[in-house]
Amino acid sequence: MSQVYALGVTESQKHLQLISIPRREVGPSDVHIHVEYCGICHSDLHHCRQEWGDTMKPSVPGHEIVGKVTQIGSLVTKFKVGDSVGVGCLVNSCRECKPCGHSLVQYCTKGVVLTYGSPLTDGTGHTMGGYSQAMVVDEAFVLSVPTNLDPAAVAPLLCAGITVYSPLKHYGVKAGSKIAVLGLGGLGHMAVKFASKMGAHVTVLSRSEGKRQQALALGAESVLITTDADAFNAARSTFEFVLDTIGDEHDVSAYMDLLGVDGTYIMVGASPKPFALSAFSLIMKRIKIGGSAVGSIKETQEMLDFCGEHGIVSDVEVVKAEYVEKAWERVLKSDVKFRFVIDVAGSLNADTVVQV
Amino acid sequence: MSNVLAIGVTETQTKLHLLTIPRRAVGPNDVDIKIEYCGMCHSDLHHCRQEWGETKKPSVPGHEIVGTVTQVGAKVSKFAVGQTVGVGCFVDSCRECKECGDDLIQYCAKGVTGTYGAPVKDGTGHTHGGYSQAIVVDENYVLSIPSNLDQAAAAPLLCAGITVWSPMKHYGVKAGSKIAVLGLGGLGHMGDENKKPEALALGAESLLVTSDKEAFKRASRSFDFVIDTVSDDHDLASYLSLLGTDGTYILVGGSPKPFALPAFSLIPKRIKIGGSLVGGIKETQEMLDFCGANNIVSEIELVKAEYAEKAWDRMQKSDVKFRFVIDVGRSLNKDTQVKL
């Protein structure tokens, strides 16, 4: 066991601060990773600010991790010291249930072990994430990062990227598909990049003109201003897919109207409050609404390889560890293009004082 | 044009009563049908009692129609006088859109013409349904009823039957699939052990009593499909627990109030909720042929026209095994007085 520095919240201190956390000994199947970068996901906030319920303390978030292998266990075959690797939202699963057997580990029926905030299977505590100097992870949950990509810009692929890549494939988005992307944040901007690279016709839905240039630069063919009633009406029933990445309350039924017969509404935004779903909006055009959760390890690796081949990464703003609370405030205002990434190796150390 | 007797509601008389409605003259593509039987669908109630919004009057419902061809237009090729035919939920469509071309007529982009309550294309009024002595329909919207089937018991196939057949095929229910059926009505609430013998007699392998919390919990994640036929308010989100990873919740019950759905109910198991609306003509004919080949009909209670309002009251309490059918041919006449 070793101690490392991390940023986390405790029972007494509600803002992120420098703390020390234990990392387990490197077991036979483990990979020890020196964390270089960690993306800031809105889930990190939801979790630490207890918006999704009580959490075990200390809470150390972060599940978009890129770093270098510094040690491997004796049974490890997939990685060697010096490799550039990633860790996403999962660090373990039961490995016995049907979903685990079908490369659907994120749907493990016994409960997947998340990178932060999950009870450890041996009962000794809970998992702590990538806002820390190092991680020890079973090799089955470690990913290989293509060396031609900027590691800081790769980090958000491990949650934001796979969260949209997985359902785009699963629900059948392909070359020629007409898809509307709702929300142009961490998830939304990756959805535009992936869907357009897959050959789909992408429209970004936006409340104002301000995002037009960004949307087109990311690969969208057009922007639909949702507050323009005439434009919105003309767009009704013209899409095969709507990909909804909005994590706050919003009127799902209104956007569902954009779908034509047999359309699919893909829900990946984790809005805390229930939304109103009318039976008729599904029945009258045989529409389906489906969810999706991150992606499996196999699928995440496919996505990373696809990104390596096509030079796709996230658009990031790299920040120092001390800036993290300020970054969180800006995340809440959607004031980032399009993901913050903490320069962990370059700024998380004994002298870090988080600015509040 | 001719006048026929029907039962319907008007501006002044909001309970079903005997009235007279016009039927158009038989055009070159039309089939004139003497109505023998008409199934009572919960939609008939929703429509006439204005639960789905205001309707044009008089409202004559009924879209599970079985009858005998009495006359055919000069260009009709599919049907002959004396043949037993059916009419379901629509009697026309634009015939030009992609949906019409793909036998997705019920999803016609310009709006399908429903069998009752829909504007007639030539602007002369609105359509009247099968709670009437006769109906004139374009042959492209008429179905052939297999002669080996009991006509009265075949009537509900035209709405209730196709409404569940179509999505079961579309969403991939097949041999070996585990499917939970919610609602044991024509398409009622599954409530108590008393329904077990009926459920098993219909072909179910088991009955899950939803109010038994322990049993419900044990059934968590055990189904590939749920088909929800309940047309009243109910907590849809609570039934999603029955589905396993990648499960499908088929929604065909026309519940008037929106459901409250947490995003988290769909995300952790990648489940989807999909709707479906009746079926196309080709598809409905396939279903009818399948029923003919396998001797499948609905379980019905045959009633006289005068009983219509009482039947509706019982339908609201799910007090019917499992569909009322009006014996139109033998009980809808000038002496009919609907009992209140």
XYZ file of C-alpha atoms in Angstrom:
696
model
C 0.000 0.000 0.000
C 1.170 3.528 -0.689
C -0.140 7.023 -0.092
C -0.665 9.500 -2.879
C -1.942 13.047 -3.119
C -5.425 13.659 -4.400
C -8.149 16.279 -4.562
C -11.326 15.345 -2.772
C -14.136 16.382 -0.453
C -14.539 15.116 3.081
C -17.274 15.077 5.736
C -16.121 18.403 7.082
C -14.797 20.145 3.978
C -17.331 20.453 1.180
C -14.971 21.981 -1.367
C -12.220 20.035 -3.097
C -8.962 20.195 -1.217
C -5.604 18.444 -1.150
C -5.800 15.166 0.737
C -3.775 11.978 0.988
C -5.304 8.638 -0.023
C -4.102 5.035 -0.008
C -3.534 3.019 -3.179
C -3.442 -0.778 -2.886
C -0.396 -2.919 -3.430
C 0.055 -3.972 -7.031
C -1.558 -7.414 -7.227
C -0.749 -10.076 -9.847
C -3.305 -8.699 -12.369
C -2.836 -5.050 -11.521
C -1.345 -2.138 -13.420
C 0.098 0.820 -11.492
C -0.524 4.065 -13.367
C 1.160 7.423 -12.856
C -1.758 9.760 -13.645
C -0.865 12.509 -16.129
C -4.235 13.978 -17.013
C -7.777 13.672 -15.737
C -10.853 15.097 -17.439
C -13.505 16.934 -15.431
C -16.909 15.337 -15.993
C -20.163 16.916 -14.736
C -20.735 13.605 -12.927
C -17.762 14.481 -10.699
C -19.699 17.501 -9.448
C -23.021 15.660 -9.147
C -21.243 13.040 -7.060
C -19.172 15.232 -4.746
C -21.928 17.746 -4.191
C -24.200 14.807 -3.292
C -26.716 15.652 -6.000
C -27.136 11.945 -6.628
C -27.400 10.996 -2.985
C -25.032 10.518 -0.069
C -21.515 9.416 -0.933
C -18.731 7.685 0.959
C -15.973 10.021 2.113
C -13.442 11.069 1.166
C -14.877 11.493 -2.322
C -12.145 11.647 -4.919
C -13.743 11.930 -8.357
C -12.318 11.627 -11.862
C -12.994 8.919 -14.443
C -11.312 10.258 -17.568
C -7.765 9.241 -16.737
C -4.687 9.095 -18.931
C -1.249 8.189 -17.630
C 1.808 5.978 -17.888
C 2.317 2.465 -16.593
C 4.947 2.449 -13.863
C 4.575 -1.118 -12.567
C 2.745 -4.294 -13.552
C 1.729 -7.430 -11.653
C 3.225 -10.827 -12.489
C 0.211 -12.053 -14.461
C -0.240 -8.910 -16.536
C 0.095 -9.571 -20.275
C -1.506 -6.615 -22.035
C 0.666 -3.791 -20.760
C 4.250 -3.003 -19.945
C 6.023 -0.261 -18.028
C 6.055 2.971 -20.011
C 2.838 2.296 -21.944
C 0.378 5.132 -22.349
C -2.906 3.953 -20.851
C -6.357 5.122 -19.881
C -8.969 4.339 -17.252
C -12.612 5.248 -17.685
C -15.694 4.862 -15.534
C -15.295 1.238 -14.438
C -12.528 -0.566 -12.570
C -14.164 -3.938 -11.936
C -17.267 -6.072 -12.395
C -18.468 -9.499 -11.255
C -17.235 -11.152 -14.501
C -19.812 -13.944 -14.111
C -23.186 -12.532 -15.121
C -24.597 -12.571 -18.643
C -23.803 -8.931 -19.473
C -20.208 -9.386 -18.217
C -19.923 -12.442 -20.466
C -21.231 -10.512 -23.463
C -18.746 -7.651 -23.233
C -21.393 -5.484 -21.614
C -19.553 -5.019 -18.314
C -21.129 -1.635 -17.684
C -24.456 -3.430 -17.323
C -23.140 -6.009 -14.840
C -26.163 -7.294 -12.946
C -24.343 -7.586 -9.639
C -23.224 -4.001 -9.848
C -20.203 -2.777 -11.705
C -17.412 -1.224 -9.602
C -17.126 2.387 -10.615
C -13.860 4.276 -10.678
C -15.000 6.384 -7.755
C -17.594 6.061 -5.050
C -18.218 2.303 -5.277
C -17.741 -0.112 -2.394
C -14.640 -2.266 -2.822
C -15.448 -5.935 -3.303
C -13.250 -6.929 -0.340
C -15.155 -4.550 1.913
C -12.139 -2.432 2.818
C -13.514 0.873 1.640
C -14.554 2.557 -1.588
C -12.969 3.442 -4.898
C -11.291 6.789 -5.482
C -10.792 8.305 -8.896
C -8.372 10.148 -11.116
C -8.060 13.499 -9.368
C -5.004 11.806 -7.840
C -1.368 11.135 -8.594
C -1.690 7.417 -9.211
C -4.186 4.580 -9.717
C -3.874 0.809 -9.353
C -6.296 -0.995 -11.681
C -6.877 -4.570 -12.837
C -5.510 -4.886 -16.402
C -8.920 -6.041 -17.669
C -10.188 -2.500 -17.063
C -7.210 -0.589 -18.432
C -7.181 0.778 -21.962
C -4.418 1.343 -24.433
C -4.124 4.970 -25.598
C -2.960 5.574 -29.197
C 0.433 7.270 -29.046
C -0.273 9.620 -31.960
C -2.931 11.469 -29.961
C -2.410 14.316 -27.464
C -2.929 12.583 -24.076
C -4.665 15.564 -22.453
C -7.183 15.665 -25.290
C -7.678 11.882 -25.143
C -8.736 11.904 -21.493
C -12.375 12.974 -22.049
C -12.877 10.183 -24.567
C -12.922 7.776 -21.629
C -16.283 9.007 -20.396
C -17.738 11.738 -22.610
C -16.489 10.062 -25.760
C -17.646 6.516 -25.077
C -20.962 7.716 -23.610
C -21.968 8.917 -27.061
C -19.947 6.524 -29.245
C -21.588 3.438 -27.717
C -25.230 4.411 -28.388
C -24.450 5.903 -31.805
C -23.309 2.420 -32.823
C -25.853 0.441 -30.806
C -28.896 2.322 -32.059
C -27.718 2.201 -35.662
C -26.461 5.665 -36.627
C -24.589 5.254 -39.903
C -23.554 7.003 -43.102
C -26.521 9.017 -44.354
C -28.436 9.020 -41.071
C -30.111 12.313 -40.123
C -29.291 13.038 -36.517
C -29.979 15.999 -34.250
C -27.602 16.528 -31.317
C -29.072 18.264 -28.298
C -26.479 19.901 -26.068
C -23.030 21.053 -27.161
C -20.938 20.292 -24.092
C -18.489 17.509 -23.292
C -20.832 14.803 -24.626
C -22.480 16.816 -27.361
C -19.313 18.028 -29.037
C -17.968 14.445 -29.186
C -21.304 13.262 -30.614
C -20.944 15.783 -33.443
C -17.369 14.661 -34.149
C -18.182 10.938 -34.132
C -21.472 11.096 -36.002
C -20.062 13.296 -38.739
C -17.000 11.019 -39.069
C -19.422 8.078 -39.402
C -20.959 9.883 -42.380
C -24.185 10.974 -40.729
C -25.859 14.324 -41.453
C -25.565 16.135 -38.150
C -27.699 19.056 -37.011
C -26.897 20.742 -33.719
C -29.888 22.009 -31.751
C -29.214 25.282 -30.011
C -31.221 27.968 -28.266
C -29.166 30.760 -29.800
C -26.965 31.647 -32.760
C -23.863 31.887 -30.571
C -22.886 28.225 -31.077
C -23.225 28.128 -34.863
C -19.547 28.531 -35.796
C -18.422 26.019 -33.191
C -21.032 23.494 -34.319
C -19.989 23.741 -37.956
C -16.294 23.589 -37.057
C -16.926 20.331 -35.177
C -18.476 18.747 -38.272
C -22.186 19.581 -38.074
C -23.906 20.310 -41.382
C -26.412 22.680 -39.871
C -27.709 24.318 -36.737
C -31.387 24.423 -35.777
C -32.298 27.324 -33.514
C -34.903 25.752 -31.236
C -36.364 29.096 -30.153
C -37.199 29.922 -33.778
C -40.740 28.536 -33.905
C -40.964 28.537 -37.700
C -37.673 26.742 -38.177
C -38.563 24.229 -35.463
C -41.975 23.523 -36.986
C -40.452 22.986 -40.401
C -38.035 20.479 -38.868
C -40.726 18.316 -37.242
C -40.636 14.663 -38.237
C -37.455 15.128 -40.309
C -34.890 13.301 -38.179
C -34.131 9.605 -37.690
C -32.243 10.183 -34.432
C -32.097 12.712 -31.646
C -29.154 12.340 -29.266
C -30.009 14.080 -25.998
C -26.970 14.931 -23.861
C -28.589 17.478 -21.568
C -28.142 16.725 -17.880
C -30.688 19.236 -16.641
C -34.456 19.486 -16.776
C -35.809 20.056 -20.277
C -38.858 19.319 -22.389
C -38.092 15.955 -23.946
C -41.495 15.724 -25.730
C -40.815 18.863 -27.713
C -37.572 17.443 -29.098
C -39.183 14.076 -29.737
C -41.379 15.835 -32.294
C -38.338 16.192 -34.503
C -38.356 12.455 -35.157
C -40.022 10.834 -38.139
C -41.716 7.413 -38.201
C -39.546 4.741 -36.544
C -37.233 7.423 -35.136
C -35.010 6.853 -32.119
C -34.527 9.225 -29.191
C -31.237 8.417 -27.510
C -31.102 9.529 -23.900
C -27.641 9.893 -22.339
C -28.100 13.087 -20.347
C -28.620 12.138 -16.720
C -31.243 14.632 -15.686
C -31.948 14.298 -11.944
C -35.681 14.982 -12.221
C -38.099 12.757 -14.161
C -39.299 14.054 -17.515
C -42.821 13.828 -18.889
C -43.266 11.154 -21.566
C -46.546 11.018 -23.426
C -47.736 7.639 -24.704
C -49.075 9.297 -27.834
C -45.751 10.780 -28.859
C -44.340 7.243 -29.000
C -47.421 5.563 -30.433
C -48.293 7.923 -33.284
C -44.939 7.530 -35.074
C -43.729 4.213 -33.610
C -40.890 6.066 -31.935
C -38.601 4.543 -29.346
C -36.649 6.215 -26.578
C -33.585 4.362 -25.334
C -30.879 4.961 -22.771
C -27.222 4.013 -22.734
C -24.486 3.950 -20.107
C -20.850 4.650 -21.021
C -19.436 1.623 -22.882
C -17.741 -1.677 -22.217
C -13.976 -2.042 -22.086
C -13.933 -3.780 -25.485
C -16.034 -1.033 -27.024
C -14.019 1.743 -25.389
C -10.860 0.249 -26.849
C -12.523 0.108 -30.296
C -13.430 3.755 -29.948
C -9.877 4.712 -28.927
C -8.464 2.792 -31.889
C -10.986 4.528 -34.177
C -9.870 7.880 -32.756
C -6.205 6.980 -33.248
C -6.900 6.066 -36.881
C -8.879 9.236 -37.629
C -7.080 11.712 -35.384
C -10.137 12.404 -33.226
C -9.758 13.842 -29.746
C -11.787 16.166 -27.512
C -11.534 19.934 -27.499
C -10.051 20.711 -24.093
C -8.975 23.487 -21.749
C -6.079 22.189 -19.627
C -6.043 23.587 -16.090
C -3.905 23.277 -12.993
C -5.093 21.285 -9.984
C -5.518 24.483 -7.897
C -8.084 25.732 -10.435
C -10.448 22.786 -10.051
C -13.196 24.458 -7.966
C -13.241 27.435 -10.334
C -13.424 25.018 -13.254
C -16.401 23.328 -11.626
C -18.179 26.680 -11.319
C -17.612 27.246 -15.038
C -18.844 23.716 -15.868
C -22.143 24.623 -14.201
C -22.449 27.598 -16.541
C -21.400 25.524 -19.573
C -18.504 27.951 -19.874
C -15.933 25.663 -21.449
C -15.025 24.517 -24.953
C -15.682 21.674 -24.328
C -14.044 19.807 -21.446
C -11.650 20.831 -18.673
C -8.707 18.514 -18.152
C -6.546 18.680 -15.032
C -2.814 18.591 -15.663
C -2.354 16.190 -12.772
C 1.290 15.277 -13.238
C 2.211 18.897 -13.836
C 0.333 20.465 -10.919
C -0.980 18.052 -8.272
C 1.634 17.904 -5.530
C 2.310 18.631 -1.842
C 2.011 22.391 -2.428
C -1.355 22.383 -4.170
C -3.906 24.731 -2.597
C -7.293 24.683 -4.317
C -8.596 28.199 -4.975
C -12.217 28.726 -3.889
C -76.128 8.240 -50.817
C -78.240 6.316 -48.383
C -79.166 6.647 -44.749
C -78.501 3.921 -42.242
C -79.234 3.493 -38.555
C -76.392 3.820 -36.094
C -75.710 4.441 -32.446
C -73.673 7.461 -31.483
C -73.512 10.642 -29.430
C -74.501 14.177 -30.430
C -74.059 17.709 -29.079
C -77.256 17.467 -27.068
C -77.322 13.778 -26.220
C -74.000 12.684 -24.781
C -74.954 9.061 -24.173
C -75.087 6.582 -27.054
C -78.465 6.569 -28.740
C -80.104 5.576 -32.026
C -79.570 7.995 -34.871
C -79.414 8.086 -38.654
C -76.264 8.737 -40.658
C -75.562 9.010 -44.372
C -73.389 6.538 -46.250
C -71.911 7.589 -49.584
C -72.955 6.103 -52.883
C -70.763 3.167 -53.901
C -67.926 4.538 -56.039
C -65.880 2.526 -58.593
C -63.357 1.365 -55.959
C -65.792 1.006 -53.101
C -67.141 -1.987 -51.231
C -70.535 -1.714 -49.513
C -70.582 -3.781 -46.350
C -73.592 -4.866 -44.319
C -72.192 -4.839 -40.792
C -72.757 -8.046 -38.832
C -70.538 -7.423 -35.815
C -68.550 -4.584 -34.324
C -66.090 -4.909 -31.444
C -66.103 -2.336 -28.655
C -62.676 -0.796 -28.216
C -61.787 1.431 -25.249
C -60.867 4.060 -27.844
C -64.569 4.274 -28.724
C -65.226 5.500 -25.177
C -62.213 7.811 -25.064
C -63.414 9.351 -28.319
C -67.112 9.769 -27.594
C -66.630 10.897 -24.018
C -64.138 13.468 -25.387
C -61.288 12.173 -23.230
C -58.942 12.785 -26.147
C -60.269 16.214 -26.968
C -63.318 17.573 -28.715
C -64.832 15.496 -31.473
C -67.082 16.237 -34.418
C -70.719 15.307 -33.973
C -72.471 13.040 -34.401
C -69.760 10.657 -33.159
C -70.382 7.114 -34.294
C -67.486 4.937 -33.102
C -66.469 1.383 -33.904
C -63.376 0.165 -35.745
C -63.496 -3.604 -35.312
C -65.974 -4.332 -38.073
C -66.931 -7.648 -39.644
C -69.636 -7.904 -42.262
C -70.849 -9.145 -45.629
C -70.206 -7.503 -48.983
C -73.512 -6.399 -50.530
C -72.238 -4.396 -53.487
C -68.915 -3.658 -55.203
C -67.868 -0.783 -57.438
C -66.977 -1.356 -61.112
C -63.194 -1.368 -60.524
C -63.166 -3.555 -57.437
C -61.088 -6.693 -57.966
C -60.303 -8.038 -54.514
C -63.783 -8.698 -53.155
C -67.095 -10.156 -54.291
C -70.691 -9.869 -53.125
C -71.399 -12.289 -50.290
C -67.804 -12.365 -49.040
C -67.046 -11.913 -45.323
C -64.811 -8.900 -44.848
C -63.387 -6.697 -42.130
C -62.600 -3.032 -41.601
C -60.199 -1.844 -38.934
C -58.996 1.532 -37.722
C -58.607 3.452 -40.963
C -60.503 3.820 -44.212
C -58.208 6.009 -46.295
C -54.806 7.698 -46.435
C -52.881 10.040 -48.740
C -51.449 7.083 -50.730
C -48.452 9.192 -51.844
C -46.099 9.487 -48.887
C -43.287 7.076 -48.090
C -45.215 5.627 -45.193
C -48.228 4.792 -47.368
C -45.889 3.127 -49.848
C -44.226 0.996 -47.142
C -47.487 -0.399 -45.681
C -47.055 2.010 -42.763
C -50.420 3.512 -43.668
C -51.302 4.144 -40.059
C -48.324 6.519 -39.930
C -49.314 8.359 -43.116
C -47.355 11.616 -43.196
C -50.423 13.643 -44.145
C -52.572 11.966 -41.521
C -54.418 8.689 -42.014
C -58.232 8.827 -42.252
C -59.517 7.066 -39.156
C -62.640 4.925 -39.415
C -64.466 7.378 -37.201
C -64.061 11.022 -36.299
C -61.707 11.926 -39.146
C -62.315 14.567 -41.803
C -63.473 13.060 -45.084
C -61.026 13.920 -47.905
C -63.600 15.694 -50.069
C -64.505 17.953 -47.182
C -68.065 16.706 -46.880
C -67.916 15.878 -43.193
C -66.298 13.271 -41.013
C -66.134 9.497 -40.922
C -68.571 7.309 -38.992
C -67.620 3.913 -37.668
C -69.017 0.453 -37.201
C -71.711 0.971 -34.577
C -73.948 1.195 -37.652
C -75.816 -1.028 -40.101
C -73.524 -0.513 -43.072
C -70.290 1.120 -44.206
C -68.821 1.977 -47.623
C -65.037 1.621 -47.838
C -62.404 1.754 -50.597
C -61.306 -1.826 -51.334
C -57.679 -0.973 -50.462
C -58.719 -0.610 -46.841
C -60.927 -3.699 -46.607
C -59.670 -7.036 -45.291
C -60.626 -10.601 -46.023
C -61.816 -12.637 -43.013
C -60.890 -16.349 -43.096
C -64.129 -18.277 -43.497
C -63.288 -20.838 -40.802
C -63.277 -18.217 -38.057
C -66.275 -17.212 -35.951
C -67.118 -13.764 -37.350
C -68.043 -12.159 -34.032
C -64.859 -13.399 -32.396
C -62.761 -12.231 -35.356
C -63.955 -8.625 -35.041
C -61.590 -7.554 -32.230
C -58.584 -8.772 -34.208
C -59.028 -5.687 -36.386
C -57.885 -3.332 -33.663
C -56.942 -5.142 -30.444
C -55.332 -7.991 -32.344
C -53.246 -5.989 -34.797
C -52.315 -3.435 -32.122
C -50.285 -6.095 -30.317
C -49.341 -8.267 -33.297
C -47.610 -5.444 -35.161
C -45.202 -4.330 -32.420
C -44.453 -7.861 -31.307
C -43.149 -8.528 -34.807
C -41.525 -5.129 -35.231
C -39.662 -5.155 -31.909
C -38.467 -8.722 -32.358
C -40.501 -10.960 -30.051
C -39.747 -14.507 -31.176
C -39.581 -18.127 -30.073
C -37.829 -18.228 -26.709
C -38.384 -14.543 -25.846
C -39.522 -13.836 -22.304
C -42.387 -11.384 -22.458
C -44.534 -9.892 -19.716
C -48.018 -8.726 -20.714
C -49.371 -5.856 -18.669
C -53.142 -5.615 -18.774
C -55.406 -8.570 -19.399
C -58.213 -6.760 -21.176
C -59.151 -6.655 -24.746
C -55.653 -5.492 -25.435
C -57.658 -4.321 -18.007
C -55.490 -4.546 -15.153
C -53.735 -7.716 -14.043
C -54.580 -7.599 -10.390
C -55.178 -10.818 -8.572
C -54.744 -14.585 -8.447
C -58.279 -15.010 -9.781
C -56.955 -14.184 -13.225
C -54.545 -17.111 -13.165
C -56.767 -19.764 -14.740
C -57.727 -17.404 -17.548
C -54.179 -16.262 -18.133
C -52.920 -19.823 -18.309
C -55.827 -20.890 -20.529
C -54.901 -18.148 -22.996
C -51.385 -19.572 -23.249
C -49.409 -17.705 -20.599
C -46.769 -19.754 -18.791
C -47.133 -17.851 -15.560
C -48.890 -15.028 -13.798
C -47.037 -12.340 -11.886
C -49.229 -10.569 -9.375
C -47.838 -7.047 -9.469
C -49.162 -6.055 -6.066
C -47.127 -8.866 -4.499
C -44.007 -6.850 -3.770
C -41.806 -9.852 -3.051
C -42.736 -11.641 -6.242
C -42.296 -8.440 -8.210
C -38.829 -7.929 -6.774
C -37.837 -11.502 -7.596
C -38.957 -10.922 -11.181
C -36.597 -7.979 -11.549
C -34.501 -8.083 -14.748
C -36.103 -11.320 -15.873
C -37.851 -10.256 -19.082
C -36.735 -9.355 -22.616
C -40.006 -7.553 -23.328
C -42.891 -5.978 -21.519
C -45.989 -5.154 -23.573
C -48.055 -2.487 -21.835
C -51.674 -2.403 -22.956
C -53.053 -0.357 -20.075
C -54.865 2.725 -21.318
C -55.365 4.416 -17.977
C -52.968 6.231 -15.705
C -50.352 3.916 -14.239
C -46.758 4.059 -13.053
C -44.905 2.906 -16.140
C -41.480 3.557 -14.589
C -42.094 0.921 -11.915
C -42.491 -1.843 -14.529
C -39.137 -1.100 -16.149
C -37.472 -3.055 -13.362
C -38.812 -6.237 -14.991
C -36.564 -5.798 -18.006
C -33.053 -7.151 -18.339
C -30.179 -5.466 -20.184
C -31.249 -4.273 -23.644
C -34.904 -5.009 -22.829
C -37.770 -3.425 -24.728
C -40.898 -1.914 -23.222
C -43.612 -1.911 -25.861
C -46.188 0.757 -25.196
C -49.556 0.383 -26.931
C -51.947 1.557 -24.230
C -53.168 5.051 -25.083
C -52.781 6.484 -21.621
C -54.001 10.100 -21.683
C -51.675 11.537 -19.002
C -47.907 11.716 -19.531
C -45.710 9.348 -17.525
C -42.996 10.641 -15.195
C -39.835 8.964 -16.366
C -36.471 9.303 -14.678
C -33.567 9.337 -17.176
C -31.890 6.825 -14.894
C -34.602 4.284 -15.554
C -33.380 3.880 -19.139
C -29.657 4.438 -18.821
C -28.306 1.739 -16.477
C -29.743 -1.204 -18.478
C -29.795 0.408 -21.945
C -33.510 -0.263 -22.173
C -35.850 1.305 -24.654
C -39.519 2.197 -24.634
C -41.175 1.994 -28.034
C -44.681 2.812 -29.166
C -46.774 1.298 -31.916
C -50.047 2.112 -33.606
C -52.323 -0.605 -35.003
C -50.875 -2.075 -38.239
C -50.865 -1.599 -41.997
C -53.328 -3.311 -44.328
C -50.880 -5.909 -45.628
C -49.776 -6.646 -42.069
C -53.341 -6.908 -40.781
C -54.170 -9.338 -43.579
C -51.100 -11.426 -42.657
C -52.299 -11.527 -39.080
C -55.816 -12.557 -40.135
C -54.431 -15.310 -42.362
C -52.260 -16.504 -39.470
C -55.341 -16.551 -37.244
C -57.259 -18.499 -39.872
C -54.475 -21.050 -40.202
C -54.101 -21.440 -36.428
C -57.697 -20.958 -35.321
C -57.027 -17.880 -33.233
C -59.803 -15.461 -32.384
C -60.608 -13.162 -29.485
C -62.480 -14.164 -26.348
C -65.665 -12.140 -26.504
C -68.969 -11.357 -24.873
C -71.611 -10.794 -27.556
C -74.148 -8.099 -26.673
C -77.160 -6.415 -28.220
C -77.001 -2.817 -29.449
C -79.286 -1.641 -26.613
C -76.654 -2.795 -24.122
C -73.951 -0.478 -25.516
C -73.816 2.067 -22.657
C -73.899 -0.659 -19.998
C -71.105 -2.452 -21.815
C -69.041 0.754 -21.768
C -69.531 1.110 -18.028
C -68.345 -2.444 -17.515
C -65.413 -1.891 -19.884
C -64.217 0.950 -17.674
C -64.132 -1.479 -14.759
C -62.363 -4.100 -16.927
C -65.396 -6.281 -16.325
C -65.351 -8.277 -19.540
C -63.672 -11.444 -20.776
C -62.128 -9.919 -22.866
C -63.889 -7.822 -25.507
C -67.512 -6.827 -26.009
C -68.804 -7.295 -29.537
C -72.087 -5.750 -30.686
C -74.346 -8.112 -32.609
C -75.135 -5.367 -35.096
C -76.786 -7.533 -37.743
C -79.383 -8.888 -35.355
C -79.967 -6.072 -32.880
C -79.362 -2.644 -34.431
C -82.687 -1.585 -35.942
C -85.328 1.129 -35.741
C -86.637 -0.209 -32.435
C -83.267 -0.065 -30.693
C -83.311 1.928 -27.466
C -79.977 2.118 -25.692
C -80.433 1.350 -21.984
C -78.837 3.787 -19.555
